Short mmCIF file of C-alpha atoms in Angstrom, two decimals:
data_model
loop_
_atom_site.label_atom_id
_atom_site.label_comp_id
_atom_site.label_asym_id
_atom_site.label_seq_id
_atom_site.Cartn_x
_atom_site.Cartn_y
_atom_site.Cartn_z
CA MET A 27 112.32 65.22 69.77
CA SER A 28 108.58 64.87 69.69
CA PHE A 29 107.06 63.85 66.38
CA ILE A 30 103.84 65.68 65.27
CA ASN A 31 101.74 64.07 62.62
CA TYR A 32 99.19 66.39 61.17
CA LEU A 33 97.60 63.75 59.17
CA SER A 34 96.75 61.30 61.98
CA ARG A 35 96.65 64.23 64.37
CA GLU A 36 99.00 62.75 66.84
CA ILE A 37 101.80 64.18 69.05
CA ASN A 38 104.44 61.53 70.09
CA CYS A 39 106.76 62.24 72.93
CA LYS A 40 109.56 60.26 74.40
CA ILE A 41 110.17 60.15 78.24
CA VAL A 42 113.20 58.42 79.82
CA TYR A 43 113.37 57.12 83.33
CA TYR A 44 116.93 57.33 84.53
CA GLY A 45 118.53 56.39 87.81
CA PRO A 46 120.94 54.10 89.57
CA GLY A 47 120.86 50.30 89.33
CA LEU A 48 117.91 48.66 91.24
CA CYS A 49 116.31 52.06 92.04
CA GLY A 50 112.85 50.95 90.53
CA LYS A 51 112.76 52.37 86.95
CA THR A 52 111.31 49.23 85.48
CA THR A 53 108.94 48.86 88.47
CA ASN A 54 107.54 52.34 87.67
CA LEU A 55 106.81 51.21 84.10
CA GLN A 56 105.39 47.83 85.16
CA TYR A 57 102.97 49.68 87.59
CA VAL A 58 101.82 52.04 84.93
CA TYR A 59 101.40 49.18 82.48
CA ASN A 60 99.27 47.07 84.98
CA LYS A 61 97.05 50.03 85.88
CA THR A 62 96.32 51.32 82.40
CA ASN A 63 93.38 50.53 80.35
CA PRO A 64 94.27 48.08 77.50
CA GLU A 65 93.05 50.59 74.81
CA ALA A 66 95.46 53.18 76.14
CA LYS A 67 98.67 51.11 76.11
CA GLY A 68 100.73 49.10 73.71
CA LYS A 69 102.90 46.20 74.60
CA MET A 70 105.51 46.62 77.24
CA ILE A 71 108.87 45.47 75.95
CA SER A 72 111.70 44.56 78.41
CA LEU A 73 115.19 43.82 77.16
CA ALA A 74 116.46 42.26 80.32
CA THR A 75 119.14 39.85 81.44
CA GLU A 76 117.98 36.43 82.84
CA THR A 77 117.96 37.79 86.24
CA GLU A 78 115.65 40.57 85.17
CA ARG A 79 118.10 43.33 85.27
CA THR A 80 117.51 45.81 82.38
CA LEU A 81 120.10 45.06 79.61
CA PHE A 82 119.16 47.66 77.13
CA PHE A 83 115.83 49.25 77.76
CA ASP A 84 112.14 48.84 78.68
CA PHE A 85 109.61 50.50 76.39
CA LEU A 86 105.88 51.24 77.07
CA PRO A 87 103.80 53.21 74.63
CA LEU A 88 100.97 55.11 76.27
CA ALA A 89 98.00 57.16 75.01
CA LEU A 90 96.99 59.91 77.30
CA GLY A 91 93.89 61.36 75.46
CA GLU A 92 93.30 64.29 73.23
CA ILE A 93 94.49 67.75 73.46
CA ARG A 94 93.03 70.37 70.91
CA GLY A 95 92.16 67.46 68.62
CA PHE A 96 95.54 65.86 68.78
CA LYS A 97 96.06 62.47 70.31
CA THR A 98 98.83 62.63 72.83
CA ARG A 99 101.07 59.49 72.76
CA PHE A 100 103.95 59.06 75.17
CA HIS A 101 106.77 56.55 74.69
CA LEU A 102 108.15 55.70 78.16
CA TYR A 103 111.76 54.30 78.15
CA THR A 104 113.96 53.08 81.07
CA VAL A 105 117.69 52.88 80.82
CA PRO A 106 119.88 50.07 82.32
CA GLY A 107 121.03 51.44 85.77
CA GLN A 108 124.26 49.49 86.24
CA VAL A 109 127.36 51.62 85.81
CA PHE A 110 128.95 49.56 83.01
CA TYR A 111 125.99 49.83 80.55
CA ASP A 112 126.91 53.54 79.94
CA ALA A 113 127.18 53.09 76.16
CA SER A 114 123.51 51.90 76.10
CA ARG A 115 122.28 54.62 78.28
CA LYS A 116 123.58 57.37 75.97
CA LEU A 117 121.66 55.84 73.13
CA ILE A 118 118.39 55.88 74.88
CA LEU A 119 118.61 59.45 75.61
CA LYS A 120 118.68 60.31 71.93
CA GLY A 121 115.63 62.39 71.05
CA VAL A 122 114.30 62.51 74.64
CA ASP A 123 111.58 65.04 75.44
CA GLY A 124 111.46 64.70 79.32
CA VAL A 125 113.43 62.93 81.94
CA VAL A 126 112.28 61.28 85.22
CA PHE A 127 115.13 60.80 87.71
CA VAL A 128 114.33 57.81 89.93
CA ALA A 129 116.40 58.07 93.17
CA ASP A 130 116.80 55.22 95.67
CA SER A 131 115.89 56.73 99.10
CA GLN A 132 118.10 54.28 101.02
CA ILE A 133 121.05 55.84 102.76
CA ALA A 134 123.33 53.26 101.43
CA ARG A 135 122.52 54.39 97.88
CA MET A 136 123.17 57.99 98.18
CA GLU A 137 126.53 57.91 96.37
CA ALA A 138 124.92 55.87 93.59
CA ASN A 139 122.14 58.44 93.24
CA MET A 140 124.78 61.28 92.90
CA GLU A 141 126.79 59.24 90.52
CA SER A 142 123.82 58.48 88.29
CA MET A 143 122.70 62.10 88.24
CA GLU A 144 126.18 63.25 87.18
CA ASN A 145 126.16 60.61 84.59
CA LEU A 146 122.72 61.81 83.34
CA ARG A 147 124.11 65.45 82.99
CA THR A 148 127.18 64.25 81.21
CA ASN A 149 125.37 62.02 78.71
CA LEU A 150 122.75 64.64 78.02
CA ALA A 151 125.46 67.26 77.33
CA GLU A 152 127.00 64.84 74.89
CA GLN A 153 123.73 64.95 72.94
CA GLY A 154 123.57 68.69 73.09
CA TYR A 155 120.93 68.81 75.89
CA SER A 156 121.12 70.44 79.31
CA LEU A 157 119.19 69.06 82.30
CA ASP A 158 118.46 72.61 83.29
CA LYS A 159 116.50 73.29 80.07
CA LEU A 160 114.83 69.83 79.66
CA PRO A 161 111.41 69.02 81.21
CA TYR A 162 112.66 67.06 84.24
CA VAL A 163 111.13 65.70 87.42
CA ILE A 164 112.60 63.66 90.33
CA GLN A 165 111.13 60.65 92.21
CA TYR A 166 112.38 59.63 95.64
CA ASN A 167 111.58 55.92 95.51
CA LYS A 168 111.52 53.14 98.09
CA ARG A 169 110.02 55.31 100.81
CA ASP A 170 108.81 52.11 102.53
CA MET A 171 112.35 50.74 103.13
CA PRO A 172 114.12 50.90 106.49
CA SER A 173 117.21 53.08 106.63
CA ILE A 174 116.10 55.78 104.29
CA ALA A 175 117.27 59.41 104.09
CA PRO A 176 114.71 62.01 104.96
CA SER A 177 112.96 63.70 101.90
CA GLU A 178 114.49 67.10 102.79
CA GLU A 179 117.99 65.61 102.76
CA LEU A 180 117.37 63.95 99.43
CA ARG A 181 116.04 67.17 98.08
CA ALA A 182 119.02 69.17 99.21
CA MET A 183 121.41 66.70 97.57
CA LEU A 184 119.52 65.83 94.29
CA ASN A 185 117.23 68.72 93.61
CA PRO A 186 118.96 72.03 94.20
CA GLN A 187 117.22 73.50 91.19
CA GLY A 188 113.73 72.79 92.69
CA VAL A 189 112.10 70.76 89.86
CA PRO A 190 108.88 68.96 90.75
CA ASP A 191 109.69 65.99 92.99
CA PHE A 192 107.69 63.12 94.53
CA ASP A 193 107.94 60.54 97.19
CA ALA A 194 107.22 57.05 95.96
CA VAL A 195 106.81 53.39 96.56
CA ALA A 196 106.84 52.05 92.99
CA VAL A 197 106.03 48.51 93.89
CA THR A 198 102.61 49.58 95.55
CA GLY A 199 102.17 52.41 93.01
CA GLN A 200 102.43 55.30 95.52
CA GLY A 201 103.68 58.34 93.59
CA VAL A 202 103.99 56.53 90.21
CA PHE A 203 101.13 58.33 88.31
CA GLU A 204 101.93 61.59 90.17
CA THR A 205 105.38 61.48 88.67
CA LEU A 206 104.22 60.45 85.18
CA LYS A 207 101.66 63.23 85.14
CA ALA A 208 104.01 65.88 86.30
CA ILE A 209 106.57 65.00 83.50
CA ALA A 210 103.86 64.70 80.83
CA LYS A 211 102.62 68.21 81.75
CA LEU A 212 106.13 69.71 81.64
CA VAL A 213 106.64 68.16 78.22
CA LEU A 214 103.44 69.56 76.87
CA THR A 215 104.13 72.88 78.32
CA GLU A 216 107.60 72.82 76.65
CA LEU A 217 105.86 71.88 73.32
CA ARG A 218 103.69 74.94 73.62
CA ARG A 219 106.64 77.18 74.53
CA SER A 220 108.87 75.91 71.76
CA GLY A 221 105.88 76.23 69.28
CA GLY A 222 105.90 72.48 68.44
CA MET B 16 117.88 71.43 70.45
CA THR B 17 120.19 69.16 68.50
CA ASN B 18 117.99 67.56 65.93
CA PRO B 19 115.04 69.36 64.34
CA GLN B 20 111.41 68.55 65.33
CA MET B 21 109.92 65.77 63.12
CA VAL B 22 106.61 66.85 61.71
CA MET B 23 104.47 65.12 59.07
CA TYR B 24 102.01 66.88 56.75
CA GLU B 25 99.49 65.38 54.46
CA GLU B 26 101.36 66.09 51.21
CA GLU B 27 104.53 64.59 52.16
CA PHE B 28 102.85 61.74 53.89
CA ASN B 29 101.05 60.84 50.72
CA GLN B 30 104.29 60.82 48.77
CA ILE B 31 106.13 58.57 51.38
CA GLN B 32 103.05 56.31 51.59
CA ALA B 33 103.07 55.84 47.85
CA ILE B 34 106.75 54.83 47.89
CA VAL B 35 106.27 52.45 50.84
CA ASP B 36 103.19 50.89 49.05
CA ARG B 37 105.09 50.47 45.82
CA LEU B 38 108.05 48.92 47.73
CA VAL B 39 105.92 46.28 49.30
CA LYS B 40 104.68 45.13 45.83
CA GLU B 41 107.84 45.49 43.89
CA ALA B 42 110.03 43.71 46.52
CA ASN B 43 107.29 41.20 47.20
CA ALA B 44 107.73 41.94 50.90
CA ARG B 45 105.44 41.04 53.83
CA VAL B 46 105.61 44.55 55.33
CA VAL B 47 107.55 47.72 54.89
CA PHE B 48 107.76 50.57 57.44
CA ILE B 49 109.54 53.84 58.01
CA ILE B 50 110.49 55.03 61.32
CA ASP B 51 112.41 57.97 62.65
CA LYS B 52 115.73 57.48 64.57
CA ASN B 53 113.96 58.12 67.81
CA GLY B 54 111.62 55.17 67.32
CA GLN B 55 108.42 56.87 66.02
CA LEU B 56 106.56 55.09 63.40
CA ILE B 57 106.09 57.24 60.30
CA ALA B 58 104.51 55.09 57.64
CA ALA B 59 103.78 51.40 57.19
CA SER B 60 102.41 49.17 54.35
CA GLY B 61 101.58 45.47 53.93
CA ASP B 62 100.78 43.12 56.81
CA THR B 63 100.35 45.90 59.42
CA GLU B 64 98.69 43.43 61.82
CA LEU B 65 102.23 43.12 63.26
CA ASP B 66 103.01 45.12 66.33
CA THR B 67 104.58 48.00 64.39
CA THR B 68 105.03 50.29 67.49
CA SER B 69 107.17 47.72 69.32
CA LEU B 70 109.09 46.88 66.07
CA ALA B 71 109.68 50.64 65.46
CA SER B 72 111.09 51.17 69.01
CA LEU B 73 113.36 48.00 68.76
CA THR B 74 114.56 48.80 65.30
CA ALA B 75 115.49 52.36 66.46
CA GLY B 76 117.33 50.80 69.42
CA ASN B 77 119.10 48.49 67.12
CA ILE B 78 120.10 51.23 64.78
CA ALA B 79 121.26 53.29 67.70
CA ALA B 80 123.48 50.36 69.09
CA THR B 81 124.84 49.75 65.64
CA GLY B 82 125.71 53.40 65.35
CA GLY B 83 127.47 53.11 68.75
CA MET B 84 129.53 50.35 67.31
CA ALA B 85 130.23 52.28 64.18
CA LYS B 86 131.59 55.22 66.28
CA LEU B 87 133.93 52.87 68.23
CA LEU B 88 135.36 51.69 64.81
CA ARG B 89 135.47 55.27 63.62
CA GLU B 90 132.95 54.50 60.93
CA ASN B 91 130.37 57.13 60.14
CA GLU B 92 127.33 54.72 60.25
CA PHE B 93 126.54 51.20 59.20
CA THR B 94 123.81 51.99 56.83
CA THR B 95 122.55 48.61 56.20
CA GLN B 96 121.56 45.59 58.43
CA PHE B 97 120.17 42.22 57.58
CA HIS B 98 118.78 39.75 60.00
CA GLU B 99 118.02 36.18 58.61
CA GLY B 100 115.57 33.94 60.24
CA GLU B 101 114.14 30.62 59.38
CA GLN B 102 110.89 32.06 58.04
CA SER B 103 111.26 35.87 58.18
CA ASN B 104 114.11 38.14 57.32
CA ILE B 105 114.52 41.78 58.15
CA HIS B 106 116.26 44.29 56.00
CA ILE B 107 117.04 47.69 57.65
CA GLN B 108 118.36 50.63 55.75
CA LEU B 109 119.29 53.97 57.23
CA VAL B 110 118.03 56.79 54.93
CA GLY B 111 119.76 60.15 54.98
CA ASN B 112 120.88 59.49 58.49
CA ARG B 113 117.46 60.55 59.63
CA VAL B 114 114.88 57.80 59.10
CA ILE B 115 114.99 54.08 58.91
CA LEU B 116 113.46 52.00 56.04
CA VAL B 117 112.48 48.48 57.38
CA VAL B 118 111.56 45.66 55.00
CA ILE B 119 110.25 42.35 56.44
CA PHE B 120 110.12 39.45 53.98
CA ASP B 121 109.94 35.67 53.70
CA ASN B 122 111.11 33.16 51.02
CA LYS B 123 108.62 34.52 48.40
CA THR B 124 111.31 36.90 47.43
CA SER B 125 115.08 37.26 47.59
CA LEU B 126 117.60 39.47 49.42
CA GLY B 127 118.93 40.57 46.12
CA LEU B 128 115.67 41.94 44.88
CA VAL B 129 114.94 43.62 48.31
CA ARG B 130 118.21 45.35 48.21
CA LEU B 131 117.71 46.64 44.74
CA ARG B 132 114.31 47.99 45.45
CA VAL B 133 115.37 49.45 48.84
CA LYS B 134 118.14 51.21 47.05
CA LYS B 135 115.73 53.01 44.64
CA ALA B 136 113.29 53.73 47.35
CA SER B 137 115.84 55.22 49.67
CA GLU B 138 116.89 57.76 46.97
CA GLN B 139 113.28 58.88 46.56
CA LEU B 140 112.76 59.10 50.27
CA ASN B 141 115.80 60.97 51.03
CA GLY B 142 114.67 63.83 48.82
CA ILE B 143 111.25 63.92 50.46
CA PHE B 144 112.69 64.06 53.98
CA GLU B 145 115.12 66.68 53.04
CA ALA B 146 112.34 68.96 51.74
CA LEU B 147 110.27 68.15 54.81
CA LEU B 148 113.01 69.14 57.26
CA GLN B 149 113.45 72.43 55.47
CA LYS B 150 109.70 73.11 55.67
CA VAL B 151 109.71 72.29 59.45
CA GLN B 152 112.59 74.69 60.12
CA ASP B 153 110.77 77.58 58.48
CA PRO B 154 110.15 80.07 61.36
CA ALA B 155 106.93 81.32 59.82
CA ARG B 156 105.41 77.76 60.16
CA GLU B 157 102.02 77.68 61.93
CA THR B 158 101.59 75.41 64.89
CA PRO B 159 98.51 74.37 66.77
CA PHE B 160 100.28 74.13 70.11
CA ALA B 161 100.90 77.83 70.76
CA GLU B 162 97.21 78.04 71.93
CA ILE B 163 97.31 75.09 74.31
CA THR B 164 96.06 76.36 77.69
CA ASP B 165 97.08 74.96 81.18
CA GLU B 166 93.49 73.85 81.31
CA ASP B 167 93.77 71.78 78.21
CA ILE B 168 96.79 70.07 79.69
CA ASP B 169 95.10 69.53 83.03
CA ASN B 170 92.06 68.05 81.34
CA LEU B 171 94.17 65.21 80.11
CA PHE B 172 94.59 64.01 83.54
CA ASN B 173 91.13 64.27 84.87
CA ASP B 174 90.28 60.70 85.31
#
C-alpha cells in the first residue's frame, strides 16, 4: 500500500517488476537507474547471486516530481524469476501498488511466460489482491532477438484483459520509460479513485 | 485491499519522532529508525547520514523473509532480530505486527540496555500506531488526491 506523509508532503508507492527468469526485469531497473538524474534517484540495490541472477530482489527508489504539492516517490522492486524462488517472490508482492509483467518475447520462453503469469495471479491472490483490480501493465521484452513471437500473438496469450502493453528492448532502453510511465500513471489514478 | 493505507499526520509524527529521539539518547545508539512493513521509512533519529532509504527496504525484506520462516515453523512471527558485527550491531523489533523499529549501535552501549529501551519504546509506539490506523480508516477522512486531474498526472512526465 502506498504511504502518504502529510508532514513531509510525500506519496510513496511500490511497483513490482514480475516475470520469468532472465526476461530482463533487472535490466529494466538498471536502464532506469542509468538514465535518471542523480537528484531523482537513490541507490540501486541488487541482492544477486555470484552469477548476477536476482536472489531476493533489486530495489530502486525514484522521485518523479510533484503533484498538487506532494512529492511522488516510487520504489521499484524486481522479484527473482527462477521458479524455485517462489517463497521470496511472495514476500516482495506484499504492499504492492502496481505490477509490471515483463514477458520474454522469444518463442522458446512462451511456456515460461504463461507459468510466471499464473504464478503472479496465485501469489497476488494469497495476499488478497487480484490482478484484475490492481494497476498493471505488460512489457514484451527482447524484441531484438531472433525467433520471437509476433506482438499480436503475445498479446492474445498474455493480455486478454487488454491492459496497457509495450514492446521493449530493455538493454537499449526501448520501451523502458514508456512502461514505467504507464504504470506510474495507473498507480496515481488508482490513488485518486480510492481516495488515498 | 488487505492492509490499510499508511498515512502520517503531523500530530502523530511528532509523537513518534519524540519517542525515536528519546530512544537514541537513552539507548546510546547511533541511529534509530521506524519503517513500515512495506519498506517505507517513517521516522529516523541520530546519524541519519546513513542511507536510510536502502536500509529501510532491506530491513523490510529481512522481516518479510523471517516472517516466511516463522510461517514454515508455524510460529506467528519472530518479533526480534539481532545482527552482530565487528563495529556495528543492528537490533530489529517488530511493533504491533505493523511497523519495524530498528536500532543501530556500536560498543558505546550494550545489547541489554538497547533491549530494555526498545521494549519501553515499542509499547508507546504500538499505542500511537493503533490510534493512527483507526484515524486512517475513518471514511470521513479528507484526502487531497480526489482532486488530482489527468493533467496533473501527465505533467509529471513532461520532460
